[in-house]
Tab-separated table of C-alpha atoms and ligand atoms in Angstrom:
chain	number	residue	atom	x	y	z
A	25	MET	CA	3.190	-42.156	-24.565
A	26	LYS	CA	2.713	-38.266	-24.313
A	27	GLN	CA	4.670	-36.445	-26.864
A	28	LEU	CA	6.841	-33.436	-26.416
A	29	THR	CA	6.013	-30.769	-28.876
A	30	VAL	CA	9.173	-29.199	-30.575
A	31	SER	CA	9.609	-25.377	-31.518
A	32	ALA	CA	10.606	-24.953	-34.921
A	33	GLU	CA	12.835	-22.280	-34.353
A	34	THR	CA	14.758	-23.687	-31.474
A	35	GLU	CA	14.252	-27.208	-31.956
A	36	THR	CA	14.038	-27.255	-27.931
A	37	PRO	CA	11.082	-29.315	-26.233
A	38	MET	CA	8.438	-27.039	-25.264
A	39	VAL	CA	8.243	-28.301	-21.563
A	40	PRO	CA	5.573	-26.243	-19.308
A	41	LYS	CA	7.297	-24.178	-17.020
A	42	LYS	CA	7.016	-25.137	-13.335
A	43	LEU	CA	4.582	-22.968	-11.384
A	44	PRO	CA	6.141	-21.136	-8.232
A	45	ALA	CA	4.742	-21.699	-4.773
A	46	TYR	CA	2.711	-18.392	-5.385
A	47	ARG	CA	1.138	-19.852	-8.455
A	48	GLN	CA	-1.974	-17.455	-8.424
A	49	ALA	CA	0.116	-14.484	-7.811
A	50	SER	CA	2.401	-15.524	-10.749
A	51	ARG	CA	2.504	-13.997	-14.120
A	52	LEU	CA	2.465	-17.541	-15.458
A	53	THR	CA	-0.867	-18.323	-14.713
A	54	HIS	CA	-2.322	-14.735	-15.089
A	55	PRO	CA	-0.395	-12.929	-17.548
A	56	GLN	CA	-2.433	-9.586	-17.554
A	57	ASP	CA	-1.801	-6.916	-14.865
A	58	THR	CA	-4.575	-7.166	-12.121
A	59	ILE	CA	-6.500	-3.751	-11.750
A	60	VAL	CA	-8.070	-3.310	-8.092
A	61	ASN	CA	-10.970	-1.102	-8.024
A	62	LEU	CA	-10.847	1.533	-5.623
A	63	GLY	CA	-14.176	3.712	-5.695
A	64	THR	CA	-14.004	5.631	-8.916
A	65	TYR	CA	-10.254	4.992	-9.146
A	66	ALA	CA	-8.521	1.684	-9.736
A	67	ILE	CA	-4.847	0.766	-8.866
A	68	GLY	CA	-2.653	-1.130	-11.378
A	69	GLY	CA	-3.892	0.771	-14.226
A	70	PRO	CA	-2.760	4.322	-15.653
A	71	GLU	CA	-3.563	6.215	-12.798
A	72	PHE	CA	-0.927	6.842	-10.162
A	73	ILE	CA	-2.591	6.300	-6.873
A	74	VAL	CA	-1.598	8.082	-3.568
A	75	MET	CA	-2.695	7.033	-0.121
A	76	ALA	CA	-1.817	9.744	2.257
A	77	GLY	CA	-2.586	10.796	6.097
A	78	PRO	CA	-1.163	10.270	9.624
A	79	CYS	CA	0.604	7.422	10.878
A	80	SER	CA	-1.957	7.011	13.840
A	81	VAL	CA	-5.447	8.390	14.156
A	82	GLU	CA	-4.910	10.399	17.298
A	83	ALA	CA	-7.955	12.696	17.742
A	84	ASP	CA	-11.001	14.371	15.844
A	85	PRO	CA	-9.303	17.933	14.787
A	86	GLN	CA	-6.026	15.854	13.755
A	87	MET	CA	-7.589	13.235	11.924
A	88	LEU	CA	-10.251	15.458	10.173
A	89	GLY	CA	-7.982	18.191	9.622
A	90	THR	CA	-5.040	16.230	7.968
A	91	ALA	CA	-8.110	14.391	5.966
A	92	TRP	CA	-8.987	17.545	4.191
A	93	GLU	CA	-5.666	18.592	3.648
A	94	VAL	CA	-4.677	15.643	1.866
A	95	LYS	CA	-7.873	15.531	-0.202
A	96	MET	CA	-7.129	19.244	-1.271
A	97	SER	CA	-3.870	18.436	-2.289
A	98	GLY	CA	-4.874	15.370	-4.644
A	99	ALA	CA	-4.703	12.311	-2.495
A	100	HIS	CA	-6.911	9.406	-3.555
A	101	ILE	CA	-7.243	7.195	-0.442
A	102	LEU	CA	-7.010	8.463	3.186
A	103	ARG	CA	-4.515	6.381	5.647
A	104	GLY	CA	-4.452	6.124	9.276
A	105	GLY	CA	-3.766	3.515	12.026
A	106	ALA	CA	-6.421	2.662	14.607
A	107	PHE	CA	-4.846	-0.509	15.458
A	108	LYS	CA	-0.899	0.284	15.980
A	109	PRO	CA	1.677	-2.547	15.919
A	110	ARG	CA	4.285	-0.735	18.306
A	111	SER	CA	7.944	-2.361	19.334
A	112	SER	CA	7.074	-1.041	22.738
A	113	PRO	CA	4.047	-2.000	24.780
A	114	TYR	CA	4.122	1.190	26.526
A	115	SER	CA	4.001	3.296	23.284
A	116	PHE	CA	0.564	4.513	21.806
A	117	GLN	CA	-1.296	1.500	20.898
A	118	GLY	CA	-4.121	3.290	18.522
A	119	LEU	CA	-7.624	4.296	19.352
A	120	ALA	CA	-8.886	0.756	17.995
A	121	GLU	CA	-12.813	1.314	17.247
A	122	ASP	CA	-12.858	5.185	18.205
A	123	GLY	CA	-10.214	5.619	15.529
A	124	LEU	CA	-12.266	3.741	12.877
A	125	LYS	CA	-15.289	5.949	13.702
A	126	LEU	CA	-13.080	9.197	13.151
A	127	LEU	CA	-11.937	7.462	9.899
A	128	ALA	CA	-15.216	6.999	8.927
A	129	LYS	CA	-16.260	10.585	9.803
A	130	ALA	CA	-13.329	11.595	7.602
A	131	ARG	CA	-14.482	9.902	4.707
A	132	GLU	CA	-17.902	11.249	5.115
A	133	LEU	CA	-16.075	14.615	4.910
A	134	THR	CA	-13.773	14.189	2.251
A	135	GLY	CA	-15.355	11.570	-0.008
A	136	LEU	CA	-11.824	9.787	0.478
A	137	GLY	CA	-11.598	5.813	0.880
A	138	ILE	CA	-10.008	4.685	4.053
A	139	VAL	CA	-7.029	2.368	4.396
A	140	THR	CA	-6.164	1.207	7.836
A	141	GLU	CA	-4.307	-1.833	9.392
A	142	VAL	CA	-6.060	-4.913	10.794
A	143	MET	CA	-3.506	-6.763	13.271
A	144	ASP	CA	-5.660	-9.645	14.509
A	145	SER	CA	-7.868	-12.010	12.687
A	146	SER	CA	-10.430	-11.514	15.665
A	147	ASP	CA	-10.570	-7.807	14.302
A	148	VAL	CA	-11.208	-8.525	10.643
A	149	ASP	CA	-14.985	-8.220	10.958
A	150	LEU	CA	-14.819	-4.931	13.018
A	151	VAL	CA	-12.215	-3.225	10.687
A	152	GLU	CA	-14.022	-4.439	7.357
A	153	SER	CA	-17.153	-2.797	8.572
A	154	TYR	CA	-15.360	0.719	8.694
A	155	ALA	CA	-12.495	0.233	6.118
A	156	ASP	CA	-12.344	0.393	2.293
A	157	ILE	CA	-8.962	-1.303	2.221
A	158	LEU	CA	-7.565	-3.557	4.920
A	159	GLN	CA	-3.889	-3.027	5.595
A	160	VAL	CA	-1.497	-5.813	6.672
A	161	GLY	CA	1.477	-4.487	8.359
A	162	ALA	CA	5.230	-5.335	7.902
A	163	ARG	CA	5.403	-7.367	11.132
A	164	ASN	CA	2.099	-9.349	10.302
A	165	SER	CA	3.197	-9.968	6.726
A	166	GLN	CA	3.712	-13.813	7.567
A	167	ASN	CA	0.807	-13.927	10.056
A	168	PHE	CA	-0.585	-16.890	8.007
A	169	THR	CA	-3.757	-17.104	10.200
A	170	LEU	CA	-4.611	-13.306	9.477
A	171	LEU	CA	-3.699	-13.731	5.961
A	172	LYS	CA	-5.944	-17.104	5.334
A	173	ARG	CA	-8.853	-15.127	7.131
A	174	LEU	CA	-8.297	-11.997	4.548
A	175	GLY	CA	-8.618	-14.601	1.956
A	176	LYS	CA	-12.397	-14.549	2.881
A	177	ALA	CA	-12.628	-10.684	3.389
A	178	ASN	CA	-14.809	-8.701	0.896
A	179	LYS	CA	-12.481	-5.790	0.825
A	180	PRO	CA	-9.227	-5.345	-0.940
A	181	VAL	CA	-5.970	-6.112	0.955
A	182	LEU	CA	-2.850	-3.863	1.134
A	183	LEU	CA	-0.077	-6.216	2.078
A	184	LYS	CA	3.255	-4.772	3.297
A	185	ARG	CA	6.520	-6.627	2.534
A	186	GLY	CA	7.607	-7.963	5.874
A	187	LEU	CA	10.815	-6.739	7.276
A	188	MET	CA	13.257	-9.652	6.461
A	189	ASN	CA	11.044	-11.059	3.575
A	190	THR	CA	12.434	-11.935	0.163
A	191	VAL	CA	10.364	-10.961	-2.882
A	192	GLU	CA	9.324	-14.692	-3.245
A	193	GLU	CA	8.237	-14.915	0.400
A	194	PHE	CA	6.190	-11.552	-0.033
A	195	LEU	CA	4.468	-13.148	-3.067
A	196	CYS	CA	3.973	-16.483	-1.039
A	197	SER	CA	2.301	-14.131	1.579
A	198	ALA	CA	-0.120	-12.479	-0.998
A	199	GLU	CA	-0.687	-16.127	-2.297
A	200	TYR	CA	-2.265	-16.898	1.162
A	201	VAL	CA	-5.083	-14.053	0.441
A	202	LEU	CA	-5.535	-15.206	-3.113
A	203	ALA	CA	-5.799	-18.764	-2.433
A	204	GLY	CA	-8.713	-18.115	0.290
A	205	GLY	CA	-10.593	-16.409	-2.778
A	206	ASN	CA	-9.859	-12.923	-2.367
A	207	HIS	CA	-8.145	-11.600	-5.380
A	208	GLN	CA	-7.910	-7.899	-4.685
A	209	VAL	CA	-4.570	-7.570	-3.409
A	210	ILE	CA	-2.265	-4.538	-3.408
A	211	LEU	CA	1.448	-5.011	-2.526
A	212	CYS	CA	3.394	-2.379	-0.715
A	213	GLU	CA	7.207	-2.096	-0.477
A	214	ARG	CA	8.130	-0.351	2.524
A	215	GLY	CA	11.809	-0.951	2.938
A	216	ILE	CA	13.695	-4.080	4.499
A	217	ARG	CA	16.142	-4.492	7.303
A	218	THR	CA	19.714	-4.710	6.154
A	219	PHE	CA	23.155	-3.707	7.816
A	220	GLU	CA	22.448	0.069	6.567
A	221	THR	CA	21.680	2.422	9.476
A	222	SER	CA	21.564	5.806	7.926
A	223	THR	CA	17.720	5.290	7.009
A	224	ARG	CA	14.995	3.459	9.152
A	225	ASN	CA	14.890	0.554	6.655
A	226	THR	CA	16.704	0.170	3.119
A	227	LEU	CA	14.077	0.804	0.268
A	228	ASP	CA	14.319	-1.937	-2.126
A	229	LEU	CA	13.452	-0.331	-5.325
A	230	SER	CA	14.558	-3.085	-7.448
A	231	SER	CA	11.650	-5.084	-5.726
A	232	ILE	CA	9.225	-3.195	-7.842
A	233	LEU	CA	10.900	-4.530	-11.259
A	234	ALA	CA	11.214	-8.116	-9.765
A	235	ILE	CA	7.599	-8.032	-8.652
A	236	LYS	CA	6.396	-6.563	-11.979
A	237	GLU	CA	8.295	-9.406	-13.669
A	238	LYS	CA	6.911	-12.088	-11.447
A	239	SER	CA	3.589	-11.079	-10.675
A	240	HIS	CA	0.201	-9.557	-12.293
A	241	LEU	CA	-0.528	-7.851	-8.639
A	242	PRO	CA	-0.297	-3.974	-8.300
A	243	VAL	CA	2.605	-2.627	-6.018
A	244	ILE	CA	2.763	0.565	-4.265
A	245	VAL	CA	5.667	2.151	-2.389
A	246	ASP	CA	5.789	3.645	1.100
A	247	PRO	CA	8.739	5.915	1.220
A	248	SER	CA	8.002	7.233	4.841
A	249	HIS	CA	8.462	3.857	6.768
A	250	ALA	CA	11.301	3.019	4.116
A	251	SER	CA	13.340	6.026	5.244
A	252	GLY	CA	12.214	7.233	8.259
A	253	LYS	CA	12.811	10.802	7.133
A	254	ALA	CA	10.545	13.414	6.031
A	255	ASN	CA	13.036	15.048	3.678
A	256	TYR	CA	13.744	11.773	1.885
A	257	VAL	CA	9.997	11.067	1.166
A	258	GLY	CA	9.857	13.503	-2.106
A	259	PRO	CA	12.681	12.284	-3.929
A	260	LEU	CA	12.076	8.524	-3.028
A	261	SER	CA	8.275	9.062	-4.151
A	262	LYS	CA	9.577	10.383	-7.612
A	263	ALA	CA	12.081	7.267	-7.805
A	264	SER	CA	9.081	5.070	-7.270
A	265	LEU	CA	7.128	6.403	-9.981
A	266	ALA	CA	9.994	6.249	-12.148
A	267	VAL	CA	10.814	2.825	-11.603
A	268	GLY	CA	7.078	1.659	-12.264
A	269	ALA	CA	5.361	1.457	-8.946
A	270	ASP	CA	1.374	1.993	-9.317
A	271	GLY	CA	1.181	4.233	-6.399
A	272	LEU	CA	2.399	5.592	-2.862
A	273	MET	CA	1.457	5.522	0.709
A	274	ILE	CA	2.761	8.640	2.322
A	275	GLU	CA	2.379	9.802	5.922
A	276	VAL	CA	1.177	13.425	6.538
A	277	HIS	CA	0.431	15.080	9.732
A	278	CYS	CA	-0.530	18.719	10.661
A	279	ALA	CA	2.014	19.025	13.532
A	280	PRO	CA	4.852	16.206	13.177
A	281	GLU	CA	6.553	17.664	16.089
A	282	ILE	CA	3.852	16.504	18.358
A	283	ALA	CA	2.742	13.341	16.416
A	284	LEU	CA	2.271	10.250	18.773
A	285	CYS	CA	3.881	7.952	16.066
A	286	ASP	CA	6.454	8.833	13.251
A	287	GLY	CA	6.650	12.329	13.313
A	288	ASP	CA	10.198	12.213	12.044
A	289	GLU	CA	9.139	10.763	8.563
A	290	SER	CA	5.686	12.602	8.359
A	291	LEU	CA	5.383	15.639	5.744
A	292	LEU	CA	3.521	18.749	6.660
A	293	PRO	CA	0.439	19.333	4.335
A	294	GLU	CA	2.255	21.802	2.505
A	295	GLN	CA	5.267	19.742	1.667
A	296	PHE	CA	2.530	16.953	0.610
A	297	LYS	CA	0.913	19.669	-1.634
A	298	GLU	CA	4.194	20.453	-3.328
A	299	LEU	CA	5.180	16.890	-3.772
A	300	MET	CA	1.607	15.980	-5.261
A	301	LEU	CA	2.206	19.115	-7.816
A	302	SER	CA	5.437	17.486	-8.852
A	303	LEU	CA	4.282	13.913	-9.003
A	304	THR	CA	1.229	15.213	-11.266
A	305	GLU	CA	3.553	16.984	-13.467
A	306	LEU	CA	6.008	14.186	-13.901
A	307	ALA	CA	3.611	11.158	-14.161
A	308	PRO	CA	2.871	11.568	-17.838
A	309	HIS	CA	6.474	11.351	-18.537
A	310	PHE	CA	6.299	7.693	-17.112
A	311	GLY	CA	3.050	6.545	-18.936
A	312	ARG	CA	0.840	7.472	-15.725
A	313	SER	CA	-1.393	10.234	-14.641
A	314	ILE	CA	-2.826	11.757	-11.598
A	315	SER	CA	-6.016	13.182	-12.283
A	316	THR	CA	-7.325	14.394	-8.823
A	317	LEU	CA	-5.809	17.888	-9.113
A	318	THR	CA	-7.104	18.612	-12.540
A	319	GLN	CA	-10.633	17.798	-11.700
A	320	LYS	CA	-12.588	21.003	-10.968
A	321	GLU	CA	-14.266	21.067	-7.827
A	322	PRO	CA	-12.989	18.468	-5.203
A	323	SER	CA	-16.522	17.680	-3.459
A	324	ALA	CA	-17.053	15.358	-0.461
A	325	ALA	CA	-18.977	12.799	-2.593
A	326	ASN	CA	-16.690	12.516	-5.617
A	327	ASN	CA	-14.687	9.381	-4.991
A	328	GLY	CA	-17.723	7.146	-4.916
A	329	TRP	CA	-17.200	5.293	-1.556
B	12	LIG	C1	2.023	1.723	8.950
B	12	LIG	O1	1.714	1.923	7.929
B	12	LIG	O2	1.125	2.255	9.679
B	12	LIG	C2	2.974	0.536	9.526
B	12	LIG	C3	3.033	0.544	10.827
B	12	LIG	O3	3.867	0.356	8.484
B	12	LIG	P1	4.780	-0.782	8.413
B	12	LIG	O4	3.827	-1.981	8.750
B	12	LIG	O5	5.318	-0.838	7.062
B	12	LIG	O6	5.839	-0.693	9.410
B	13	LIG	MN1	3.944	5.093	10.696
């Protein structure tokens, strides 16, 4: 018969802990933090990674202008949606492949890696051929067909928390990607639906603590979609750094008042610059660094994409 070992200190039997449903995402099976490599940067280590750019890719000057601005302010990665999940079918749906081409042009110009959303399994090959990080939006966070397909992708996946998902459900969604063989998963807390209406969503900063306790995967915060208000983005970004997030995703637009999507929550380039300066100063107080602003000459090729 199998014998139970007994700890000398507590005299309690050492029964192996039951694994959660998100077993590969769990710290029980992988105690050390996962670090996802992003060009010359990595997420999940000491560098606090900032992804920034417009909600949607709208046009050449808008995308390239914003890309250059966020690069000069110290962003590590450029964001922009070419496939947009909109509540109304009559709202701007994104430029699809033309948008991906503009993102690729922006990468060429700035050296920034690109994160962009893929909404459908049938688009994964196309989006993967342009993007450096594949984003799964909140509305698709439990699209298990898409998650399974992304388990076979060769690029890192940025998985947003679903609008109504618990932390455990969120980790189970990540598990679908890990179980498919893709271990490069970055989680993103972007606020959840609650009874509160003073903000677009309710930013659950405690989830960062819960995720760090339960999982080894890196986790970033999107204060733009969480709050829906540009003037809340700075304070929530600083709070995210303080609570232990590995980075941020922030919406920035050169002319938010005419943005085709999410202008109210988008920072102007100068507001983003100011925020990056404060975050760079604050980061060492929380055991982090932001090295992009201290590098001498930002050049188009220095991010290694
Ligand atoms: C986005 O980041 O463009 C987006 C649509 O966000 P979310 O999926 O979090 O609503
Ligand atoms: Mn948006």
